[in-house]
XYZ file of C-alpha atoms in Angstrom:
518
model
C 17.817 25.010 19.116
C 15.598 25.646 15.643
C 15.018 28.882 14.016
C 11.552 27.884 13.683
C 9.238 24.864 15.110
C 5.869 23.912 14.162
C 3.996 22.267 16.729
C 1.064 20.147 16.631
C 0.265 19.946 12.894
C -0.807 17.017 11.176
C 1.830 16.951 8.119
C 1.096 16.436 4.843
C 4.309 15.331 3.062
C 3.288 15.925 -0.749
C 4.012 12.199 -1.713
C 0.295 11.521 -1.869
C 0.919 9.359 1.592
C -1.572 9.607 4.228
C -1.194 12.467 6.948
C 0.398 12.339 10.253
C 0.822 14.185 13.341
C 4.233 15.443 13.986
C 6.510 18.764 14.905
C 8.466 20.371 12.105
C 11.196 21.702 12.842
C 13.793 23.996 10.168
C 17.242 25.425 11.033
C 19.037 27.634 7.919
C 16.230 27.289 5.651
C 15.945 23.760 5.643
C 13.771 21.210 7.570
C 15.537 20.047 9.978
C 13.409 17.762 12.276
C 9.708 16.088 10.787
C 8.319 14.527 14.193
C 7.059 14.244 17.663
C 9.671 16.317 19.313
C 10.342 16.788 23.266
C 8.445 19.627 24.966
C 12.242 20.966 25.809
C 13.343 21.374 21.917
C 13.693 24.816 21.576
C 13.280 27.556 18.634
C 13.794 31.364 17.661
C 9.997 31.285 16.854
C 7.332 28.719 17.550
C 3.966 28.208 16.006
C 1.064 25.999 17.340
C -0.408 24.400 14.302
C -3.102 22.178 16.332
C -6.074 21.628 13.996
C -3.824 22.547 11.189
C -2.707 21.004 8.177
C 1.466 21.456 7.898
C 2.594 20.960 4.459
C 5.189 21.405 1.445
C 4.645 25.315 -0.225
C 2.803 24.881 -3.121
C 4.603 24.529 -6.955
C 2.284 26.406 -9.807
C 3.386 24.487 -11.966
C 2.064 27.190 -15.209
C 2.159 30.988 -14.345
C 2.816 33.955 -16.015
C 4.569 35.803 -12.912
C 7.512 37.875 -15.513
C 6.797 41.197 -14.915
C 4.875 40.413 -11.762
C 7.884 40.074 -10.093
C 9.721 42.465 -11.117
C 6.995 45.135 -10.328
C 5.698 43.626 -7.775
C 8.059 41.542 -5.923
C 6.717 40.332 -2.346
C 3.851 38.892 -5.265
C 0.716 38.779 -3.092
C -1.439 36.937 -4.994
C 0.743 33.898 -4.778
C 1.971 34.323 -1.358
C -1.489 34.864 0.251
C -2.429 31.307 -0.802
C 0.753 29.401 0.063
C 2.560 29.604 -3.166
C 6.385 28.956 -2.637
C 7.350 28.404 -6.538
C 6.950 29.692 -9.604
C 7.341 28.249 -12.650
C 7.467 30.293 -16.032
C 7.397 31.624 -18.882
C 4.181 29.791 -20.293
C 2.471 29.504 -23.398
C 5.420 30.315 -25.698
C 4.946 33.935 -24.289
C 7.520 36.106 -22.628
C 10.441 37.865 -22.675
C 13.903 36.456 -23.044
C 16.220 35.294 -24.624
C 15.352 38.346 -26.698
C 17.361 40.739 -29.032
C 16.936 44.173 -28.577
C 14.269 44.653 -31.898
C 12.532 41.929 -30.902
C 11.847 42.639 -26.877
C 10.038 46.074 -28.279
C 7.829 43.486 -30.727
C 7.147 41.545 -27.641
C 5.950 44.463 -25.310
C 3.912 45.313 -27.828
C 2.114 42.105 -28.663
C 2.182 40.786 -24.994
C 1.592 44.183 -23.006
C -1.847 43.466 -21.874
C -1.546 40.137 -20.952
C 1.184 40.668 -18.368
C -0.418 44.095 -16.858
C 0.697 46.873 -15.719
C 5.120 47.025 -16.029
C 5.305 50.856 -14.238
C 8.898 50.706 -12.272
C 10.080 48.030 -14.328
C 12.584 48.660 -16.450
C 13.933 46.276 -19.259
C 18.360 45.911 -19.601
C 17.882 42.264 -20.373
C 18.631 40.186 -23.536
C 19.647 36.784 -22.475
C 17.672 34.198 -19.769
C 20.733 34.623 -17.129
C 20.360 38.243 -17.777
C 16.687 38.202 -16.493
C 17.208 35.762 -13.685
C 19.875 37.642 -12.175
C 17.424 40.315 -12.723
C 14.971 38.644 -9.592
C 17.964 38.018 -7.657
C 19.491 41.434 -7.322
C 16.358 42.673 -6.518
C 14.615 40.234 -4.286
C 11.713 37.929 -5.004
C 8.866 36.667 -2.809
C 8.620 33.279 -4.305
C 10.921 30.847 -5.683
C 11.045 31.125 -9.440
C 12.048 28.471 -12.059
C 11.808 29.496 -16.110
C 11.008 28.143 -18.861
C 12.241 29.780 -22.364
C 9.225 30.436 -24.403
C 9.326 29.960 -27.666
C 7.809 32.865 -28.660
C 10.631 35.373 -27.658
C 13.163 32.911 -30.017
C 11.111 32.827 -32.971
C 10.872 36.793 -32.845
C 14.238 37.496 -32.271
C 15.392 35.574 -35.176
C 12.579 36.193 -37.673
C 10.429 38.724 -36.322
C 6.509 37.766 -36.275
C 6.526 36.512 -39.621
C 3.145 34.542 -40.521
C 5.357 31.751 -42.850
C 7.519 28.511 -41.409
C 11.153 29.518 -40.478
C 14.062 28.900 -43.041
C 17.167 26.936 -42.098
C 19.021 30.126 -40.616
C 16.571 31.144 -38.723
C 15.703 27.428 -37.232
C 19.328 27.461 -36.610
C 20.001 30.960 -34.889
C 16.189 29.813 -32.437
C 18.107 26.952 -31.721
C 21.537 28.945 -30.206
C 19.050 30.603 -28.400
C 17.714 28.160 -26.855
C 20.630 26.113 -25.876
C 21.987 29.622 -24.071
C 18.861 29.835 -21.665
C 19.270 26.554 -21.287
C 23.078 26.974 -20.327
C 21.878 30.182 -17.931
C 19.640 27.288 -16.047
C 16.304 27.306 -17.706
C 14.242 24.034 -17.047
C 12.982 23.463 -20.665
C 11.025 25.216 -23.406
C 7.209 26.662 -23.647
C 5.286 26.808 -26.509
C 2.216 28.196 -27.589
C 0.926 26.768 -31.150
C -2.258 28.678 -30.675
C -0.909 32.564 -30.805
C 0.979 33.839 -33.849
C 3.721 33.398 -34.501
C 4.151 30.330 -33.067
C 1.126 29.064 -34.646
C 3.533 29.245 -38.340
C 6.244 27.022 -36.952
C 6.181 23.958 -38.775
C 7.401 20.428 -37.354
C 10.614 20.697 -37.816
C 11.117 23.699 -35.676
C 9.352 22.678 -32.679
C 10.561 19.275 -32.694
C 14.420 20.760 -33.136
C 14.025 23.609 -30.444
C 12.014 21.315 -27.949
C 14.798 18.567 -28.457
C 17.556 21.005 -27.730
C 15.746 22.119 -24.440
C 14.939 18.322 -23.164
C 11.471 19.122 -22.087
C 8.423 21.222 -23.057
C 5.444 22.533 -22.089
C 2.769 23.612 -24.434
C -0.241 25.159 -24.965
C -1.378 23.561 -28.152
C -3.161 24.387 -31.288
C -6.237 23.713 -30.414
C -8.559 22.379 -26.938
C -11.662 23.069 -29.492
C -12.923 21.536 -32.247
C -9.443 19.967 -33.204
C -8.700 18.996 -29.633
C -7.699 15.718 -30.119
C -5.628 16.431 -33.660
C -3.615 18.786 -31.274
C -3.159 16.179 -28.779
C -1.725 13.906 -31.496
C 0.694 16.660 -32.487
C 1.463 17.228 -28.858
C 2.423 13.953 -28.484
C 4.276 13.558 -31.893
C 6.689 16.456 -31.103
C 7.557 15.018 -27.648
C 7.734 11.637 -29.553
C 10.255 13.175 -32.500
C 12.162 15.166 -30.304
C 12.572 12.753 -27.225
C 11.355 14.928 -24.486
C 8.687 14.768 -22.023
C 5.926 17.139 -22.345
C 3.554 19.253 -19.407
C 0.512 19.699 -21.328
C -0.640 23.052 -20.280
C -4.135 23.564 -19.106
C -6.121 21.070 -20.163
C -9.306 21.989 -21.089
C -12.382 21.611 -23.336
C -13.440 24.461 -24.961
C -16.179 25.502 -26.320
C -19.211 23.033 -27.628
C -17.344 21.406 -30.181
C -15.554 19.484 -27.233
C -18.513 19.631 -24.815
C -18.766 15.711 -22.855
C -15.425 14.488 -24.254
C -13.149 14.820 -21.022
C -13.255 10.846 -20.854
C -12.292 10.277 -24.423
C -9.296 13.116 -23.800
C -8.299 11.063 -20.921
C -8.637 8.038 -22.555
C -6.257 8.733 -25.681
C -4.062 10.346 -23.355
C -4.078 7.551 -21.273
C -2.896 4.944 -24.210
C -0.155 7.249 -25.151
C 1.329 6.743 -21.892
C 0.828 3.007 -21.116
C 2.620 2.470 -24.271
C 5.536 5.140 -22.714
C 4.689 8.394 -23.755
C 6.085 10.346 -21.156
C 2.757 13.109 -21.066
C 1.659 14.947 -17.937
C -0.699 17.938 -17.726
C -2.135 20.804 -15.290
C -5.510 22.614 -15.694
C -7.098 25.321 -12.948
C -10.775 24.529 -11.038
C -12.324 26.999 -12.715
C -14.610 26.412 -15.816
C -13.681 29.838 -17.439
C -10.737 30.363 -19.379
C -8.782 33.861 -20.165
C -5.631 35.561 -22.897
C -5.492 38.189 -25.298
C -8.160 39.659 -27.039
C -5.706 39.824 -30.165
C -5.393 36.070 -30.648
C -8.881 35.941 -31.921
C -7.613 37.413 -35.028
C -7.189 35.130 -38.069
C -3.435 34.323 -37.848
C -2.366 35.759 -40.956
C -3.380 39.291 -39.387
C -0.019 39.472 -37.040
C 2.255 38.946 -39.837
C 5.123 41.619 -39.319
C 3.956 42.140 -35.526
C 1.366 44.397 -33.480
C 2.511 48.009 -35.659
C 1.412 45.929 -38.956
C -1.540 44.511 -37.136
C -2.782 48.296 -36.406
C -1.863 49.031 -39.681
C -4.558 46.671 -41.520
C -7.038 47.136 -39.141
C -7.068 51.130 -40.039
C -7.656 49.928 -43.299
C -11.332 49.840 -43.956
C -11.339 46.985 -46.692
C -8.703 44.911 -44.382
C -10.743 45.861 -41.560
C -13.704 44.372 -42.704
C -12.014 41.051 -43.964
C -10.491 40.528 -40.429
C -14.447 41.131 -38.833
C -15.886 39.026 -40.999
C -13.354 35.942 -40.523
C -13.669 36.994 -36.548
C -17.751 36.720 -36.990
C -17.067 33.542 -38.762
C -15.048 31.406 -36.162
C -17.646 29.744 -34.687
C -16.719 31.516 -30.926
C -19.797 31.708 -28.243
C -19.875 35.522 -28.439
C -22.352 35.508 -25.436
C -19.952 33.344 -22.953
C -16.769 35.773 -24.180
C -16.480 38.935 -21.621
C -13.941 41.554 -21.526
C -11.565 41.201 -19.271
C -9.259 44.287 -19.925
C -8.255 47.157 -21.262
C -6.506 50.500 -21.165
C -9.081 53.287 -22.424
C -11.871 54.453 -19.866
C -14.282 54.073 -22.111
C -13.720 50.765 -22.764
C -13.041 49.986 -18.878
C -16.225 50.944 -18.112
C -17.589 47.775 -20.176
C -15.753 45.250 -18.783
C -17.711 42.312 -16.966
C -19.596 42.517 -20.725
C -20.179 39.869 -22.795
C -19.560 40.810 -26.694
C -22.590 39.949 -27.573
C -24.199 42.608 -25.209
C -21.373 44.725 -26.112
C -21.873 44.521 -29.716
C -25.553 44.964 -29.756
C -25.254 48.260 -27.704
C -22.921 49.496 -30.200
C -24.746 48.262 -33.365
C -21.943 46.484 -34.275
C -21.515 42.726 -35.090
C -18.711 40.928 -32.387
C -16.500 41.160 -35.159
C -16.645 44.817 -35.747
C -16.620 44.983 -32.085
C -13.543 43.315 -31.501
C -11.411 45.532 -34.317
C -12.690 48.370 -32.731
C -11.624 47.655 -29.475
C -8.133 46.496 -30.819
C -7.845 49.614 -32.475
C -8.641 51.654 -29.781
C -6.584 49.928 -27.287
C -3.527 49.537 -29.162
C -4.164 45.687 -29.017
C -3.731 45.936 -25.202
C -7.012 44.063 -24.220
C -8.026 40.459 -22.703
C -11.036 38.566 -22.757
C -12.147 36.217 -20.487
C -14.540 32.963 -21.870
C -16.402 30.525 -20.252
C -16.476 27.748 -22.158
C -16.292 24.341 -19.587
C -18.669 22.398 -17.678
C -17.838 21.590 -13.589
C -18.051 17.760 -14.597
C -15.399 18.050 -17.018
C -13.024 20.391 -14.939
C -13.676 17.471 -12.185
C -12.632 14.570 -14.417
C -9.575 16.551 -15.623
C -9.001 17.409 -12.159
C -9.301 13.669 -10.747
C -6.856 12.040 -13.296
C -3.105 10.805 -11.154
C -1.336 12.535 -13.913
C -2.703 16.166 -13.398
C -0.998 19.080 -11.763
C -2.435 22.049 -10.166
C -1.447 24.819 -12.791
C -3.306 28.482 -11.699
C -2.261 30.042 -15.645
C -2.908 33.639 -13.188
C -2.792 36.556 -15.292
C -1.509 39.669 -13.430
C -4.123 42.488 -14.941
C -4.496 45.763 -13.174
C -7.852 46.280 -11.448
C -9.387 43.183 -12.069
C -8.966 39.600 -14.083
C -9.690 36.051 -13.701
C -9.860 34.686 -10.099
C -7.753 32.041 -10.592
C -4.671 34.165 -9.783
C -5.567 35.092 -6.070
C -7.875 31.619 -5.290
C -6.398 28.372 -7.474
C -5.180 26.565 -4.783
C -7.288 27.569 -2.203
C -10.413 26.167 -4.195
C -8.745 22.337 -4.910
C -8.003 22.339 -0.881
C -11.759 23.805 0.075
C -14.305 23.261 -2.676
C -12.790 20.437 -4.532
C -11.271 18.132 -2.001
C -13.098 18.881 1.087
C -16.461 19.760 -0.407
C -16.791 17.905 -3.495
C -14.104 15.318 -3.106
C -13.215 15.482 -6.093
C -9.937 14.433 -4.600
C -8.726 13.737 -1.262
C -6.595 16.018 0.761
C -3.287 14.426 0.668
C -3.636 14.076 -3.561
C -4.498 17.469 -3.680
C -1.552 18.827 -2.102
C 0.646 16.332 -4.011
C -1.232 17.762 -6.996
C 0.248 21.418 -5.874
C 3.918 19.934 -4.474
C 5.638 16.781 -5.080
C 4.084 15.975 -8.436
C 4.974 19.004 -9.807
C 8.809 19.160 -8.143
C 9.460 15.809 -9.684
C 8.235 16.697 -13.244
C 10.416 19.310 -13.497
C 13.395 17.836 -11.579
C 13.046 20.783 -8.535
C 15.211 18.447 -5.947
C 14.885 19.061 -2.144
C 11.473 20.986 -2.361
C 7.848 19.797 -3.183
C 8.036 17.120 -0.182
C 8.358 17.640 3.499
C 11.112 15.578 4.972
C 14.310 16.404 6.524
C 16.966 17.947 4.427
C 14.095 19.904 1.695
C 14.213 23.485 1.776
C 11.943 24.678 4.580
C 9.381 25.913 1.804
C 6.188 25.458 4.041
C 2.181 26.624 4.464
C -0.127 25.776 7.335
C -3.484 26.016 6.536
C -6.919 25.229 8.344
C -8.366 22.020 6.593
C -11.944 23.005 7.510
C -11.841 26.947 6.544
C -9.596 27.313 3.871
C -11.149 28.579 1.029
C -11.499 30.836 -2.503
C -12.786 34.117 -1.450
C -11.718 35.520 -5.349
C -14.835 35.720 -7.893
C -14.985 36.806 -11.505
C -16.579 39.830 -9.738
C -14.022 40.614 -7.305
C -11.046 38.689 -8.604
C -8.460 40.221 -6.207
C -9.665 38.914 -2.888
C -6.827 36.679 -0.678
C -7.953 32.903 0.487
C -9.113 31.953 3.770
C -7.744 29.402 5.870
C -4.151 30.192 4.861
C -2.689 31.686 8.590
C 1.245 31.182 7.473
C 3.669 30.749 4.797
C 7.626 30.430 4.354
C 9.759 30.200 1.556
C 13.185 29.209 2.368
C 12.537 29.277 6.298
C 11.743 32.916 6.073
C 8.133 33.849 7.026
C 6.156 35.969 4.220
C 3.165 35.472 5.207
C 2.262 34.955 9.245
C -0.735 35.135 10.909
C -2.991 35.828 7.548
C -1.154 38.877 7.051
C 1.954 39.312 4.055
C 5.250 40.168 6.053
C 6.978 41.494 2.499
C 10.119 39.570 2.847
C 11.820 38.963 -0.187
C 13.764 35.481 0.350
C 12.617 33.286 -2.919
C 15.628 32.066 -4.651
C 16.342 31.699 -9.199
C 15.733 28.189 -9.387
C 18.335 26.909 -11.912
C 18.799 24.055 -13.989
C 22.403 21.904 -12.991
């Protein structure tokens, strides 16, 4: 007798092997049976899966689900689309290990890009502080963190725009090794956004050493893509730890063709043993914070300083100036975000059409809307060609990575329809991959980069983390119009053997687990 039995399915087992009809069967939230069981086996609940594809819940792999799930715990935008794990903080951005001065600098700087935090409240300091955090209150996914990098360099130094001294290298580093201790899986960082962009070598090499792996988003996927892909790979080199290379991308026209010559230097760092993976999202459009457009040096001493100098009309007009000057496609850029009705009411605008119906140039524009918002605003750009996301998407050493951002009323589509778009527009109507590579793209690639043992595969003995979908109808329904619209094609879902999504509808069970680090 099984607490649950799917029948019928043709199972895709997340090792990149070829599919195969068989039952799965799971009994206390594991799989118990994988194969063509006796019409007398029994179960608590049976589902007919004929026509259906049975296979391991999906790992993203880079999310930004920290408040999410704390104000929104059955998190329906993962769920709806098969989702099983999450994996953050990402970026270098979030929220702990913190110190009390520090977590209030955070909020501030990071507030818009993880939405709205109404019911949440915030008692942590320390990553097993947090985590227990999920636990007491029930989660819908799994969840597995990283520490970003970030929250350490602020707690010991604040958002100082200058490299770190000895002390304060050495008081990131305690923090790091705690989280670590309270089961983190490694370290994010996020050379692009101040502070972390001040960090020198020595401190990202040290911190990313202590935590044994990293992810990163780099310094640059523009102009100086491939300088920042030789400093990604020095810092994994210097500090000995493998490295998720976080959304890969090629931004902007600077980079425009090159996805082959990416690929290729990437792929002689690893023949000669570079141990370098990396996860991007199907979608040619990229999103963050409308506050790291500012010249770096304009976040020194955090967001309060940052208001500060942009009330002050001769700082004000340095800052637009260097913003009109960094060579950004003001015409692809469109707000994404923001707090203010007034400034609602434009989003879906490009700054360019923004900033010609205000008479302002896209630098004046974007101080302005900083200063009204508080700094609380995201952009979204599109700044990648189809053929390039493709090639990214095609390489054996990609991941499936949605980088969601959880905005209220709106955002990029990628949170609600990632990995419903590699299963129906990339693999079954492009081919840009097959089936089975695609879902070990979103399962057993991922579990085995990070170490996740007994889920990301379906055989006996994994946790009974599991999604049926229709390989013929499942499918993106989200747009950059109407970002918050759930897959088709997705009827069921279970994390840990516990249904929380059945029939196409959420059940709002709470039974993810903290993923932690042995």
């Amino acid at each position: 007798m099984f607490d649950l039995l799917i029948r019928g399915g043709r199972v895709v087992d997340g090792t990149g092997a070829p599919g195969f009809d068989a039952d799965v069967a799971v009994r206390d939230g594991r799989i118990a049976a994988v194969e063509r069981l006796p019409a007398t086996a029994g179960a608590s609940d049976t589902v007919d899966a004929v026509g259906m594809v049975v296979a391991p819940g999906f790992i993203d792999i880079h999310t930004h689900a920290d408040i999410a799930l704390l104000t929104h715990p059955e998190h329906l935008p993962k769920v709806m689309q098969g989702v099983t794990t999450e994996v953050f903080s990402n970026c270098g951005l979030g929220f702990a290990p913190v110190t009390p001065e520090a977590l209030g600098m955070q909020r501030a700087h990071l507030g818009a890009l993880f939405g709205d935090d109404a019911g949440a409240d915030w008692p942590w300091r320390s990553v097993g502080d947090l985590l227990a955090r999920y636990e007491e209150q029930g989660i819908g996914t799994n969840a597995a963190y990283l520490i970003p990098h970030g929250a350490v360099r602020v707690s010991a130094m604040g958002m100082a725009a200058r490299p770190a001294t000895h002390d304060e290298r050495a008081q990131m580093l305690r923090l790091v090794e705690e989280g670590m201790a309270d089961g983190a899986w490694g370290l994010s960082t996020g050379l692009w956004y101040a502070p972390m962009c001040h960090a020198d070598r020595a401190e990202t090499v040290a911190l990313c050493r202590a935590a044994g792996f990293f992810a990163t988003h780099q310094r640059d996927y523009g102009a100086g893509l491939f300088a920042a892909t030789e400093e990604t790979v020095a810092i994994s080199e210097e500090a000995g730890a493998p490295v998720q290379l976080s959304h890969l991308q090629l931004s902007g026209e600077a980079a425009r063709g090159r996805s082959a010559d990416i690929l290729t230097l990437l792929d002689g760092h690893r023949a000669r043993g570079v141990d370098i993976t990396w996860d991007s999202y199907p979608y040619g459009a990229g999103a963050t914070l409308v506050g790291a457009i500012l010249p770096a040096w304009a976040s020194d001493g955090g967001p309060a300083a940052t208001l500060g100098r942009l009330a002050d009309p001769g700082v004000r007009a340095r800052i637009a100036a260097e913003v009109n000057d960094c060579g950004r496609d003001w015409a692809a850029t469109v707000l994404l975000s923001a707090r203010t009705p007034a400034n609602r009411a434009l989003r879906g605008l490009s700054f360019a059409a923004i900033a010609q119906r205000l008479d302002l140039t896209p630098g004046q524009w974007v101080v302005r809307l900083l200063r009204e918002e508080g700094m609380q605003a995201c952009y979204l750009v599109h700044q990648m060609d189809d053929a390039e996301v493709d090639a990214i998407q095609r390489h054996p050493a990609q991941m499936v990575g949605s980088d969601g951002l959880h905005l209220p009323g709106g955002g990029h589509p990628r949170l609600w329809g990632t990995f419903a778009r590699v299963l129906g527009s990339c693999a079954r109507e492009r081919r840009v991959v097959c089936l089975e590579e695609a879902v070990r793209k979103m399962t057993g690639a991922p579990a085995a980069r990070l170490g996740l043992g007994g889920r990301g595969v379906l055989r006996r003995g994994a946790a009974a983390d599991l999604v049926v979908f229709d390989p013929v109808g499942v499918a993106d329904t989200a747009t950059y119009e109407q970002p918050e619209s759930p897959p088709s094609g997705i009827p069921h879902v279970w994390v840990n053997g516990v249904a929380v999504k059945r029939a196409g509808s959420a059940t709002g069970a709470l039974p993810g687990r903290v993923l932690r680090r042995a």
